[in-house]
Amino acid sequence: MNILVVVRENAESGEIENMLQRIAPMVEAGQKGSGNFCCKVIGTAGDGKKGYEAIRRLCPDLVIADVELPETDGLKMLEKIREDQSEVKVILLAEKENFSQAKRAIELEAEGYLIKPVKEDELCQAVVRVEKKLKKEHVAESVLSIDNIFMACLNGQLSSDCDFHLMTKYMYGFTIEEPGAVFAVWLGEGYEEQKEYAKNVIRQSEIYRTSRASSVFEARVWKIVFVVLYQMEDERQEYIYFQKQIVPKLCQQLRGTVVCIWAKAHQIVELPDVLKHMNSMKDWNLLFDRGELIRQEAIDCQKTVPLKYPAEIESQARQAVKAKDGEEIKRAYYRLYDHIRREPHSPEEMKECLIRFNMALLNVYKTQWEVESELEIQRCMQAISTAMSWSEVRAVMESFLMMLNFNAFEEQEDVRLSPLVRKAVQIVRKYYDQGITLEEVAGRLFVSEEYLSSQFKKETGAGFTETIRKYRIDRIKGLLIGTKLKINQIAELTGYADSKYMSRVFKEETGMLPTEFRKAAH
C-alpha cells in the first residue's frame, strides 16, 4: 500500500512519518500471506495545493492529511480529489473535535478522522482498516470482472439480487437486468482451425475502443465464438455496424460455411436462453446468402410456405439412375435445388425433401446393384439433416452419388482416350462445378501437372482450363434457361465463390451478362 503524507511542516510531520515506518511491519504482518500489498510512504507535501498535485502525480492508495493546511485545507483538497472521480482512501487529522468537520469528512468518504496528538495504535488501526478494505476491493475487482460476470450469467450462476446490482452499477455502470445483445459466428467443421481468426476480427473492431463489448467467448459444444454487447444506446445501430463492418471481414478471411447470428437479450442475465435460441436460428441460414447477419426479425419476414414434393423431378432422376446417366442425374439435382429455393420454405422441410429424394434414387439403385456401405449412406443422410449451407448440401450430395458405385460420368467417346486422360476427363465431368483444379486432378491420378496438362490437350484437343470453363459456361446457360435460381445461387452451383467474377467470365465467353442471356432466352 503506497501512502502519501500531507501535513504541515513541523515536529508533528516528522513524527507521523516515524509512526508509519514503525507500524508498517505490523500492517504487513496483518496481511501475511496475501502477497498483494506492502506499506510504504512514497511522498510528502506541506500544504494542500502541493498535496493535491502529488496525489494526481503519484496516485497513492492512501493519503494521510491534516485538516488544517496552508494554501488549501485538507477538506477542500479532498473535495477536489472527489470532483476528479478519484477513489483514493483518505485519513484526516484534526487539531480538535469539530462536528461540522467530521460530518463533512464522512460525506467525502474519508476512511478516518483522528484527533491530534495522534496515538500510534490509533493510526495503526486506521491504516490496517484501509489495508483490509483495499484487499477486499482488489479481490472483488478480480472476481467481479466484466468477463466473469458474463460467464457467471452464461453458466446460470447469477440471478437478480439488489446488492449485486448495486455493486456492478458502481463498478461498471450497468446491471445484469439491463438489455444487451449477442453477436455469434458459427464455424461448423472449421471451428478449431478458424476460431482464432474470427476472434481477432471481432477484437480489432471499433466496439473495443468504445468499451461496450465483452471479451470474445468460445462455445465449443456449439462451434461458435460470440461477444456480448452491453450499455447500448441503440441496438439497431449496433446491428447495422456488425452487418456492414464485421460480417464482411469475417466472410473475407474465413473459408467454408460461416453463419453470423444476432440476438437481443431483454436482460443480460438471460444469456443462456439467448444462446440456445441462437443455436436454433442457424438452421435458417439455408434461406440467406453468405455474408448476411441473421436475426429473428429477418427470419420472421421470410413468410415460409409449405413445400410440395417434386414427384416429377424424382421420376426423371430415377430414370437417369437406371440409364447410368450422370449428367442427367446432375440436371435433376439442379432442378430439385431450383424447386426448393424458388420460394421460402422451412429448413426442416427442405432437408426432409432432399433426404426423401436421395432415398428414392437409392431404392432404384438397389434393384440393380449392391450398395457397398449402408452405414455411409446413413451418415450422408445425417449430414444433410445438420447442413447449414447449400455448399454443405452439395458436398453431401456428391458423396452420396459417389457411393452409388457405377461410372455415371463415362461417355462413349471416352474409349478412344488413354486410361490416364479418360480418368481425368471423367473427374472433370464430375467435379467441374466445384472449382476443381489441374493440381487436384493430377494429385488424384499421381502424375505431374505438366504431364497431365500436355497429355490432356494432346488427346482431347482442348486445354484443361478451357475444358473446365466450357463445362461451367454450358451449365450456367442451362441454369439460366431452365431454372429461376438467382445469379449468386448459380455461381455457387457452378463453383464460383464470387458471382461478379462468374458474370465477367460468362460475358467474356458469350458477349453478354448472365441476366442479359436469361432475358434473351425467354
Short mmCIF file of C-alpha atoms in Angstrom, two decimals:
data_model
loop_
_atom_site.label_atom_id
_atom_site.label_comp_id
_atom_site.label_asym_id
_atom_site.label_seq_id
_atom_site.Cartn_x
_atom_site.Cartn_y
_atom_site.Cartn_z
CA MET A 1 0.00 0.00 0.00
CA ASN A 2 1.51 3.35 -1.10
CA ILE A 3 0.96 6.24 1.33
CA LEU A 4 1.22 9.99 0.74
CA VAL A 5 1.59 12.18 3.85
CA VAL A 6 0.22 15.74 3.57
CA VAL A 7 0.80 17.54 6.88
CA ARG A 8 2.14 20.91 7.99
CA GLU A 9 5.91 21.02 8.21
CA ASN A 10 6.62 20.90 11.95
CA ALA A 11 7.74 18.43 14.56
CA GLU A 12 4.48 16.51 14.20
CA SER A 13 5.03 15.87 10.50
CA GLY A 14 8.26 14.00 11.21
CA GLU A 15 6.55 12.06 13.99
CA ILE A 16 3.75 10.91 11.61
CA GLU A 17 6.35 9.54 9.18
CA ASN A 18 8.20 7.80 12.00
CA MET A 19 4.96 6.24 13.23
CA LEU A 20 4.23 4.92 9.73
CA GLN A 21 7.69 3.38 9.50
CA ARG A 22 7.18 1.66 12.83
CA ILE A 23 3.69 0.39 12.09
CA ALA A 24 4.48 -0.77 8.52
CA PRO A 25 5.72 -4.22 9.71
CA MET A 26 2.57 -4.59 11.82
CA VAL A 27 0.32 -3.75 8.86
CA GLU A 28 2.15 -6.19 6.63
CA ALA A 29 2.09 -8.86 9.33
CA GLY A 30 -1.66 -8.47 9.50
CA GLN A 31 -1.80 -9.23 5.77
CA LYS A 32 0.67 -12.13 5.92
CA GLY A 33 0.26 -14.49 3.02
CA SER A 34 -1.65 -12.06 0.85
CA GLY A 35 1.41 -11.15 -1.22
CA ASN A 36 -0.57 -8.30 -2.77
CA PHE A 37 0.28 -5.33 -0.56
CA CYS A 38 3.14 -3.67 1.25
CA CYS A 39 3.07 -0.46 3.32
CA LYS A 40 5.42 2.41 2.45
CA VAL A 41 5.49 6.20 2.29
CA ILE A 42 6.02 7.30 -1.33
CA GLY A 43 5.91 11.09 -0.80
CA THR A 44 5.16 14.04 1.43
CA ALA A 45 3.71 17.52 0.98
CA GLY A 46 3.46 20.51 3.34
CA ASP A 47 0.32 22.23 2.02
CA GLY A 48 -2.98 21.37 0.39
CA LYS A 49 -2.06 22.63 -3.08
CA LYS A 50 1.13 20.57 -3.28
CA GLY A 51 -0.72 17.66 -1.72
CA TYR A 52 -3.38 17.74 -4.46
CA GLU A 53 -0.69 17.88 -7.16
CA ALA A 54 1.20 14.97 -5.55
CA ILE A 55 -1.99 12.86 -5.40
CA ARG A 56 -2.59 13.36 -9.12
CA ARG A 57 1.06 12.62 -9.91
CA LEU A 58 1.77 9.67 -7.60
CA CYS A 59 -1.70 8.04 -7.42
CA PRO A 60 -1.26 6.73 -3.85
CA ASP A 61 -3.53 4.14 -2.24
CA LEU A 62 -3.85 6.16 0.99
CA VAL A 63 -3.46 9.85 1.85
CA ILE A 64 -2.91 10.89 5.48
CA ALA A 65 -3.60 14.62 5.65
CA ASP A 66 -4.09 17.45 8.14
CA VAL A 67 -7.45 19.17 8.05
CA GLU A 68 -5.70 22.50 8.66
CA LEU A 69 -3.21 23.11 5.86
CA PRO A 70 -1.66 26.21 4.21
CA GLU A 71 -2.88 27.21 0.71
CA THR A 72 -5.78 24.72 0.60
CA ASP A 73 -7.10 22.98 3.72
CA GLY A 74 -7.47 19.21 3.90
CA LEU A 75 -11.24 19.15 3.38
CA LYS A 76 -11.07 21.36 0.26
CA MET A 77 -8.22 19.23 -1.07
CA LEU A 78 -10.42 16.16 -0.53
CA GLU A 79 -13.34 17.85 -2.29
CA LYS A 80 -11.15 18.48 -5.37
CA ILE A 81 -9.98 14.86 -5.30
CA ARG A 82 -13.57 13.60 -5.31
CA GLU A 83 -14.52 16.02 -8.11
CA ASP A 84 -11.80 14.29 -10.15
CA GLN A 85 -13.65 10.99 -9.55
CA SER A 86 -10.68 9.73 -7.54
CA GLU A 87 -11.45 6.92 -5.09
CA VAL A 88 -8.17 7.27 -3.16
CA LYS A 89 -8.52 6.46 0.55
CA VAL A 90 -8.01 9.40 2.96
CA ILE A 91 -7.42 9.62 6.73
CA LEU A 92 -7.82 13.14 8.12
CA LEU A 93 -6.00 14.52 11.19
CA ALA A 94 -7.78 17.34 13.13
CA GLU A 95 -6.44 19.74 15.75
CA LYS A 96 -9.58 19.27 17.85
CA GLU A 97 -13.00 17.73 17.69
CA ASN A 98 -15.29 19.62 15.30
CA PHE A 99 -18.71 18.16 14.46
CA SER A 100 -19.15 20.03 11.17
CA GLN A 101 -15.66 18.97 10.02
CA ALA A 102 -16.28 15.33 10.96
CA LYS A 103 -19.65 15.38 9.20
CA ARG A 104 -18.07 16.79 6.03
CA ALA A 105 -15.28 14.21 6.20
CA ILE A 106 -17.87 11.42 6.29
CA GLU A 107 -19.74 12.97 3.33
CA LEU A 108 -16.46 12.98 1.36
CA GLU A 109 -15.94 9.29 2.24
CA ALA A 110 -12.87 9.75 4.43
CA GLU A 111 -11.69 6.47 5.97
CA GLY A 112 -10.80 8.05 9.33
CA TYR A 113 -10.95 11.28 11.36
CA LEU A 114 -8.31 11.26 14.10
CA ILE A 115 -7.71 13.95 16.77
CA LYS A 116 -4.19 15.13 17.48
CA PRO A 117 -1.95 14.29 19.10
CA VAL A 118 -2.35 11.07 17.16
CA LYS A 119 -1.61 7.89 19.07
CA GLU A 120 0.40 5.25 17.30
CA ASP A 121 -2.07 2.42 17.94
CA GLU A 122 -4.98 4.55 16.63
CA LEU A 123 -3.07 5.34 13.43
CA CYS A 124 -2.09 1.68 13.08
CA GLN A 125 -5.71 0.54 13.41
CA ALA A 126 -6.88 3.12 10.85
CA VAL A 127 -4.18 2.10 8.32
CA VAL A 128 -4.94 -1.63 8.82
CA ARG A 129 -8.65 -0.95 8.18
CA VAL A 130 -7.74 0.78 4.91
CA GLU A 131 -5.39 -2.10 4.02
CA LYS A 132 -8.14 -4.67 4.56
CA LYS A 133 -10.63 -2.61 2.58
CA LEU A 134 -8.20 -2.27 -0.33
CA LYS A 135 -7.57 -6.01 -0.33
CA LYS A 136 -11.30 -6.75 -0.33
CA GLU A 137 -11.84 -4.35 -3.24
CA HIS A 138 -8.90 -5.90 -5.09
CA VAL A 139 -10.41 -9.37 -4.73
CA ALA A 140 -13.85 -8.10 -5.73
CA GLU A 141 -12.47 -6.45 -8.87
CA SER A 142 -10.65 -9.61 -9.93
CA VAL A 143 -13.61 -11.88 -9.21
CA LEU A 144 -16.23 -9.45 -10.49
CA SER A 145 -14.52 -8.59 -13.75
CA ILE A 146 -16.93 -7.93 -16.62
CA ASP A 147 -15.98 -11.19 -18.31
CA ASN A 148 -16.50 -13.17 -15.10
CA ILE A 149 -19.93 -11.57 -14.66
CA PHE A 150 -20.93 -12.61 -18.19
CA MET A 151 -19.51 -16.12 -17.72
CA ALA A 152 -21.48 -16.48 -14.48
CA CYS A 153 -24.63 -15.40 -16.37
CA LEU A 154 -23.90 -17.93 -19.12
CA ASN A 155 -23.41 -20.70 -16.58
CA GLY A 156 -26.68 -19.82 -14.82
CA GLN A 157 -24.85 -18.86 -11.62
CA LEU A 158 -26.35 -15.39 -11.25
CA SER A 159 -29.86 -14.19 -10.52
CA SER A 160 -31.47 -10.84 -9.67
CA ASP A 161 -30.01 -9.52 -6.44
CA CYS A 162 -30.21 -5.89 -5.30
CA ASP A 163 -26.79 -5.85 -3.62
CA PHE A 164 -25.13 -7.43 -6.64
CA HIS A 165 -26.81 -4.91 -8.98
CA LEU A 166 -25.60 -2.02 -6.81
CA MET A 167 -22.06 -3.39 -6.91
CA THR A 168 -21.93 -3.85 -10.72
CA LYS A 169 -23.59 -0.48 -11.23
CA TYR A 170 -20.98 1.15 -9.01
CA MET A 171 -18.04 -0.71 -10.60
CA TYR A 172 -19.04 -0.79 -14.27
CA GLY A 173 -22.10 1.39 -14.72
CA PHE A 174 -24.59 -1.36 -15.62
CA THR A 175 -26.54 -4.26 -14.10
CA ILE A 176 -27.36 -7.71 -15.47
CA GLU A 177 -31.05 -6.76 -15.51
CA GLU A 178 -30.36 -4.27 -18.31
CA PRO A 179 -30.77 -5.21 -22.01
CA GLY A 180 -27.90 -6.35 -24.21
CA ALA A 181 -27.20 -8.18 -27.45
CA VAL A 182 -25.11 -11.12 -28.63
CA PHE A 183 -23.20 -11.49 -31.90
CA ALA A 184 -22.15 -15.06 -32.73
CA VAL A 185 -20.24 -16.74 -35.55
CA TRP A 186 -20.90 -20.43 -36.23
CA LEU A 187 -17.87 -22.06 -37.86
CA GLY A 188 -19.01 -25.68 -38.19
CA GLU A 189 -16.25 -28.16 -39.05
CA GLY A 190 -13.78 -25.29 -39.41
CA TYR A 191 -14.24 -24.26 -35.77
CA GLU A 192 -10.89 -25.35 -34.31
CA GLU A 193 -8.91 -24.16 -37.32
CA GLN A 194 -10.57 -20.77 -37.75
CA LYS A 195 -11.83 -19.66 -34.33
CA GLU A 196 -8.73 -17.51 -33.61
CA TYR A 197 -9.11 -15.70 -36.94
CA ALA A 198 -12.75 -14.95 -36.13
CA LYS A 199 -11.90 -13.75 -32.61
CA ASN A 200 -9.18 -11.43 -33.92
CA VAL A 201 -11.53 -9.82 -36.46
CA ILE A 202 -14.03 -9.05 -33.70
CA ARG A 203 -11.33 -7.83 -31.26
CA GLN A 204 -9.98 -5.35 -33.81
CA SER A 205 -13.37 -3.70 -34.32
CA GLU A 206 -14.47 -0.26 -33.16
CA ILE A 207 -16.55 -1.66 -30.29
CA TYR A 208 -13.40 -2.43 -28.30
CA ARG A 209 -12.27 1.17 -28.49
CA THR A 210 -15.60 2.31 -27.05
CA SER A 211 -15.68 -0.36 -24.30
CA ARG A 212 -19.16 -1.67 -24.95
CA ALA A 213 -18.32 -5.32 -25.57
CA SER A 214 -17.16 -8.29 -23.53
CA SER A 215 -14.22 -10.48 -24.47
CA VAL A 216 -14.82 -12.92 -27.30
CA PHE A 217 -16.05 -16.15 -25.74
CA GLU A 218 -15.94 -19.68 -27.13
CA ALA A 219 -18.73 -22.24 -27.04
CA ARG A 220 -17.02 -25.36 -28.36
CA VAL A 221 -20.07 -27.57 -27.96
CA TRP A 222 -21.98 -25.33 -30.42
CA LYS A 223 -18.91 -24.49 -32.56
CA ILE A 224 -19.40 -20.75 -32.15
CA VAL A 225 -17.47 -17.74 -30.94
CA PHE A 226 -19.50 -14.84 -29.61
CA VAL A 227 -19.35 -11.43 -27.98
CA VAL A 228 -21.81 -9.80 -25.56
CA LEU A 229 -22.70 -6.13 -26.03
CA TYR A 230 -23.95 -4.01 -23.14
CA GLN A 231 -24.75 -0.35 -22.37
CA MET A 232 -26.12 0.06 -25.90
CA GLU A 233 -27.75 3.35 -26.79
CA ASP A 234 -29.35 1.97 -29.97
CA GLU A 235 -29.49 -1.80 -30.55
CA ARG A 236 -30.40 -1.40 -34.24
CA GLN A 237 -27.37 0.81 -34.88
CA GLU A 238 -25.15 -1.83 -33.27
CA TYR A 239 -26.72 -4.47 -35.55
CA ILE A 240 -26.08 -2.33 -38.64
CA TYR A 241 -22.46 -1.79 -37.56
CA PHE A 242 -21.85 -5.53 -37.29
CA GLN A 243 -23.68 -6.23 -40.58
CA LYS A 244 -21.66 -3.64 -42.53
CA GLN A 245 -18.28 -3.76 -40.79
CA ILE A 246 -17.70 -7.09 -39.02
CA VAL A 247 -19.55 -9.69 -41.11
CA PRO A 248 -17.90 -8.76 -44.47
CA LYS A 249 -14.43 -9.02 -42.87
CA LEU A 250 -15.28 -12.41 -41.39
CA CYS A 251 -16.54 -13.70 -44.74
CA GLN A 252 -13.39 -12.45 -46.49
CA GLN A 253 -11.00 -14.08 -44.04
CA LEU A 254 -12.81 -17.33 -43.21
CA ARG A 255 -13.30 -20.29 -45.50
CA GLY A 256 -16.23 -22.64 -45.78
CA THR A 257 -19.56 -22.20 -44.07
CA VAL A 258 -19.76 -19.08 -41.90
CA VAL A 259 -23.08 -18.32 -40.20
CA CYS A 260 -23.35 -14.94 -38.44
CA ILE A 261 -26.21 -14.53 -35.96
CA TRP A 262 -27.52 -11.60 -33.91
CA ALA A 263 -29.93 -11.75 -30.99
CA LYS A 264 -31.28 -9.29 -28.44
CA ALA A 265 -31.26 -10.04 -24.72
CA HIS A 266 -34.03 -8.29 -22.83
CA GLN A 267 -31.86 -8.82 -19.74
CA ILE A 268 -28.18 -9.79 -19.75
CA VAL A 269 -28.88 -12.40 -17.09
CA GLU A 270 -30.90 -14.31 -19.75
CA LEU A 271 -27.78 -15.10 -21.82
CA PRO A 272 -28.15 -18.92 -21.56
CA ASP A 273 -31.62 -18.78 -23.14
CA VAL A 274 -30.42 -16.30 -25.77
CA LEU A 275 -27.58 -18.60 -26.85
CA LYS A 276 -29.88 -21.62 -27.03
CA HIS A 277 -32.22 -19.64 -29.27
CA MET A 278 -29.31 -18.51 -31.46
CA ASN A 279 -28.18 -22.10 -31.86
CA SER A 280 -31.64 -22.99 -33.22
CA MET A 281 -31.59 -19.95 -35.55
CA LYS A 282 -28.54 -21.13 -37.51
CA ASP A 283 -30.61 -23.69 -39.49
CA TRP A 284 -32.29 -20.75 -41.21
CA ASN A 285 -29.00 -19.88 -42.91
CA LEU A 286 -30.27 -22.00 -45.83
CA LEU A 287 -32.65 -19.13 -46.64
CA PHE A 288 -29.95 -16.46 -46.52
CA ASP A 289 -26.94 -15.66 -48.69
CA ARG A 290 -23.39 -15.90 -47.35
CA GLY A 291 -22.50 -12.65 -45.62
CA GLU A 292 -25.92 -11.88 -44.15
CA LEU A 293 -26.32 -11.31 -40.43
CA ILE A 294 -29.28 -13.44 -39.37
CA ARG A 295 -31.64 -12.19 -36.68
CA GLN A 296 -35.14 -13.16 -35.63
CA GLU A 297 -36.81 -10.22 -37.39
CA ALA A 298 -35.30 -11.34 -40.73
CA ILE A 299 -36.47 -14.92 -40.16
CA ASP A 300 -39.99 -13.73 -39.36
CA CYS A 301 -40.04 -11.78 -42.65
CA GLN A 302 -39.39 -14.93 -44.70
CA LYS A 303 -43.11 -15.88 -44.70
CA THR A 304 -42.45 -19.53 -45.47
CA VAL A 305 -44.89 -21.65 -47.46
CA PRO A 306 -45.39 -25.45 -47.40
CA LEU A 307 -43.00 -27.35 -49.69
CA LYS A 308 -44.68 -29.54 -52.30
CA TYR A 309 -42.60 -32.63 -53.01
CA PRO A 310 -41.27 -32.62 -56.64
CA ALA A 311 -42.52 -36.04 -57.78
CA GLU A 312 -41.88 -35.28 -61.47
CA ILE A 313 -38.23 -34.37 -60.86
CA GLU A 314 -37.81 -37.52 -58.78
CA SER A 315 -39.21 -39.59 -61.67
CA GLN A 316 -36.69 -38.02 -64.08
CA ALA A 317 -33.82 -38.73 -61.68
CA ARG A 318 -34.93 -42.35 -61.18
CA GLN A 319 -34.83 -42.89 -64.95
CA ALA A 320 -31.36 -41.32 -65.08
CA VAL A 321 -30.11 -43.75 -62.40
CA LYS A 322 -31.43 -46.71 -64.41
CA ALA A 323 -29.70 -45.35 -67.53
CA LYS A 324 -26.44 -44.60 -65.69
CA ASP A 325 -26.70 -41.04 -67.00
CA GLY A 326 -24.56 -38.97 -64.62
CA GLU A 327 -25.17 -35.65 -66.34
CA GLU A 328 -28.94 -36.13 -66.27
CA ILE A 329 -28.72 -37.00 -62.56
CA LYS A 330 -26.91 -33.70 -62.02
CA ARG A 331 -29.51 -31.84 -64.04
CA ALA A 332 -32.23 -33.43 -61.93
CA TYR A 333 -30.48 -32.25 -58.76
CA TYR A 334 -30.22 -28.71 -60.12
CA ARG A 335 -33.93 -28.76 -60.92
CA LEU A 336 -34.50 -30.00 -57.38
CA TYR A 337 -32.46 -27.10 -55.94
CA ASP A 338 -34.43 -24.67 -58.08
CA HIS A 339 -37.73 -26.14 -56.90
CA ILE A 340 -36.70 -25.95 -53.24
CA ARG A 341 -35.22 -22.45 -53.39
CA ARG A 342 -37.81 -20.79 -55.58
CA GLU A 343 -39.93 -19.90 -52.54
CA PRO A 344 -39.05 -19.67 -48.83
CA HIS A 345 -39.64 -22.96 -47.01
CA SER A 346 -38.71 -24.01 -43.51
CA PRO A 347 -35.21 -25.54 -43.23
CA GLU A 348 -36.73 -28.72 -41.81
CA GLU A 349 -38.99 -29.22 -44.84
CA MET A 350 -36.16 -28.58 -47.31
CA LYS A 351 -33.87 -31.09 -45.65
CA GLU A 352 -36.64 -33.71 -45.44
CA CYS A 353 -37.26 -33.23 -49.16
CA LEU A 354 -33.57 -33.75 -50.00
CA ILE A 355 -33.33 -36.88 -47.87
CA ARG A 356 -36.52 -38.33 -49.38
CA PHE A 357 -35.22 -37.61 -52.90
CA ASN A 358 -31.91 -39.36 -52.18
CA MET A 359 -33.62 -42.38 -50.67
CA ALA A 360 -35.84 -42.68 -53.77
CA LEU A 361 -32.73 -42.84 -56.01
CA LEU A 362 -31.06 -45.28 -53.63
CA ASN A 363 -34.05 -47.64 -53.84
CA VAL A 364 -33.82 -47.63 -57.65
CA TYR A 365 -30.09 -48.28 -57.49
CA LYS A 366 -30.57 -51.24 -55.13
CA THR A 367 -32.81 -53.03 -57.64
CA GLN A 368 -29.81 -53.42 -59.98
CA TRP A 369 -26.63 -53.04 -57.96
CA GLU A 370 -25.34 -53.74 -54.48
CA VAL A 371 -24.63 -50.88 -52.07
CA GLU A 372 -21.14 -51.06 -50.60
CA SER A 373 -21.85 -49.32 -47.26
CA GLU A 374 -25.29 -48.78 -45.77
CA LEU A 375 -23.57 -47.05 -42.83
CA GLU A 376 -22.02 -44.43 -45.12
CA ILE A 377 -25.40 -43.84 -46.73
CA GLN A 378 -26.91 -43.18 -43.31
CA ARG A 379 -24.06 -40.79 -42.50
CA CYS A 380 -24.83 -38.85 -45.67
CA MET A 381 -28.47 -38.53 -44.71
CA GLN A 382 -27.46 -37.38 -41.23
CA ALA A 383 -25.09 -34.82 -42.75
CA ILE A 384 -27.96 -33.37 -44.79
CA SER A 385 -30.09 -33.04 -41.67
CA THR A 386 -27.36 -30.98 -39.97
CA ALA A 387 -26.19 -28.94 -43.02
CA MET A 388 -26.17 -25.15 -42.57
CA SER A 389 -25.39 -24.07 -46.15
CA TRP A 390 -26.06 -25.14 -49.72
CA SER A 391 -22.35 -25.77 -50.28
CA GLU A 392 -22.52 -28.36 -47.49
CA VAL A 393 -25.65 -29.87 -49.03
CA ARG A 394 -23.94 -30.13 -52.43
CA ALA A 395 -20.84 -31.75 -50.92
CA VAL A 396 -23.04 -34.37 -49.25
CA MET A 397 -24.98 -34.96 -52.48
CA GLU A 398 -21.68 -35.52 -54.34
CA SER A 399 -20.59 -38.02 -51.69
CA PHE A 400 -23.92 -39.76 -52.00
CA LEU A 401 -23.58 -40.06 -55.80
CA MET A 402 -20.07 -41.46 -55.43
CA MET A 403 -21.45 -44.18 -53.18
CA LEU A 404 -23.81 -45.23 -55.96
CA ASN A 405 -20.97 -47.33 -57.28
CA PHE A 406 -21.18 -47.10 -61.06
CA ASN A 407 -19.30 -44.98 -63.58
CA ALA A 408 -22.05 -42.47 -64.19
CA PHE A 409 -19.80 -39.92 -65.87
CA GLU A 410 -18.30 -42.03 -68.62
CA GLU A 411 -19.31 -41.34 -72.22
CA GLN A 412 -19.00 -43.50 -75.33
CA GLU A 413 -16.34 -41.29 -76.93
CA ASP A 414 -14.04 -41.83 -73.94
CA VAL A 415 -12.96 -45.22 -75.27
CA ARG A 416 -10.57 -43.51 -77.71
CA LEU A 417 -8.66 -41.88 -74.83
CA SER A 418 -5.75 -43.32 -72.87
CA PRO A 419 -6.66 -44.64 -69.38
CA LEU A 420 -5.00 -41.63 -67.73
CA VAL A 421 -6.78 -38.94 -69.77
CA ARG A 422 -10.05 -40.90 -69.67
CA LYS A 423 -9.99 -40.80 -65.87
CA ALA A 424 -9.07 -37.10 -65.91
CA VAL A 425 -11.97 -36.28 -68.24
CA GLN A 426 -14.41 -38.22 -66.07
CA ILE A 427 -13.17 -36.39 -62.95
CA VAL A 428 -13.65 -33.06 -64.77
CA ARG A 429 -17.23 -34.00 -65.73
CA LYS A 430 -17.94 -34.97 -62.16
CA TYR A 431 -16.40 -32.01 -60.34
CA TYR A 432 -16.14 -29.08 -62.78
CA ASP A 433 -18.93 -27.27 -60.90
CA GLN A 434 -16.96 -27.45 -57.65
CA GLY A 435 -13.99 -25.44 -58.92
CA ILE A 436 -11.64 -28.44 -59.28
CA THR A 437 -8.11 -27.55 -60.42
CA LEU A 438 -5.44 -29.22 -62.57
CA GLU A 439 -3.35 -29.65 -59.43
CA GLU A 440 -6.16 -31.57 -57.67
CA VAL A 441 -6.79 -33.86 -60.67
CA ALA A 442 -3.07 -34.56 -61.12
CA GLY A 443 -2.83 -35.36 -57.43
CA ARG A 444 -5.69 -37.86 -57.66
CA LEU A 445 -4.02 -39.57 -60.63
CA PHE A 446 -0.48 -39.48 -59.15
CA VAL A 447 1.12 -37.64 -62.09
CA SER A 448 2.71 -34.21 -62.50
CA GLU A 449 0.58 -31.24 -63.54
CA GLU A 450 2.82 -30.61 -66.56
CA TYR A 451 2.49 -34.17 -67.89
CA LEU A 452 -1.27 -34.33 -67.34
CA SER A 453 -1.77 -30.92 -68.97
CA SER A 454 0.17 -31.86 -72.11
CA GLN A 455 -1.49 -35.28 -72.45
CA PHE A 456 -4.95 -33.81 -71.81
CA LYS A 457 -4.60 -31.25 -74.62
CA LYS A 458 -2.94 -33.73 -76.97
CA GLU A 459 -5.78 -36.28 -76.71
CA THR A 460 -8.86 -34.03 -76.27
CA GLY A 461 -7.76 -31.10 -78.43
CA ALA A 462 -8.50 -28.59 -75.63
CA GLY A 463 -6.59 -27.39 -72.59
CA PHE A 464 -7.64 -28.35 -69.06
CA THR A 465 -8.70 -24.82 -68.07
CA GLU A 466 -10.52 -24.36 -71.38
CA THR A 467 -12.45 -27.60 -70.82
CA ILE A 468 -13.43 -26.67 -67.28
CA ARG A 469 -14.60 -23.25 -68.44
CA LYS A 470 -16.67 -24.79 -71.30
CA TYR A 471 -18.47 -27.17 -68.93
CA ARG A 472 -19.15 -24.34 -66.50
CA ILE A 473 -20.45 -21.95 -69.15
CA ASP A 474 -22.73 -24.66 -70.56
CA ARG A 475 -24.03 -25.40 -67.08
CA ILE A 476 -24.62 -21.69 -66.37
CA LYS A 477 -26.58 -21.40 -69.62
CA GLY A 478 -28.69 -24.40 -68.68
CA LEU A 479 -29.43 -23.00 -65.22
CA LEU A 480 -30.26 -19.55 -66.59
CA ILE A 481 -32.73 -21.03 -69.07
CA GLY A 482 -34.12 -23.95 -67.08
CA THR A 483 -34.38 -22.53 -63.56
CA LYS A 484 -35.26 -19.33 -61.71
CA LEU A 485 -32.24 -19.52 -59.44
CA LYS A 486 -30.63 -16.18 -58.58
CA ILE A 487 -27.26 -15.29 -60.11
CA ASN A 488 -25.39 -15.78 -56.83
CA GLN A 489 -27.05 -19.20 -56.40
CA ILE A 490 -25.98 -20.22 -59.91
CA ALA A 491 -22.44 -19.08 -59.12
CA GLU A 492 -22.49 -21.27 -56.02
CA LEU A 493 -23.71 -24.29 -58.02
CA THR A 494 -21.04 -23.91 -60.71
CA GLY A 495 -18.02 -23.49 -58.47
CA TYR A 496 -17.61 -19.69 -58.40
CA ALA A 497 -17.10 -18.09 -54.99
CA ASP A 498 -17.91 -14.65 -56.43
CA SER A 499 -20.99 -14.07 -58.63
CA LYS A 500 -19.42 -10.90 -60.08
CA TYR A 501 -16.40 -12.85 -61.27
CA MET A 502 -18.69 -15.50 -62.77
CA SER A 503 -20.60 -12.79 -64.64
CA ARG A 504 -17.36 -11.37 -66.02
CA VAL A 505 -16.16 -14.79 -67.23
CA PHE A 506 -19.58 -15.51 -68.74
CA LYS A 507 -19.55 -12.22 -70.67
CA GLU A 508 -16.05 -12.92 -72.00
CA GLU A 509 -17.32 -16.23 -73.40
CA THR A 510 -20.78 -15.26 -74.65
CA GLY A 511 -20.62 -11.49 -75.15
CA MET A 512 -23.42 -10.80 -72.67
CA LEU A 513 -24.03 -10.84 -68.92
CA PRO A 514 -25.96 -13.75 -67.37
CA THR A 515 -29.01 -11.53 -66.77
CA GLU A 516 -28.96 -10.42 -70.43
CA PHE A 517 -28.63 -14.03 -71.60
CA ARG A 518 -31.59 -15.13 -69.46
CA LYS A 519 -33.75 -12.27 -70.75
CA ALA A 520 -32.83 -13.05 -74.38
CA ALA A 521 -33.53 -16.77 -73.92
CA HIS A 522 -37.01 -16.11 -72.60
#
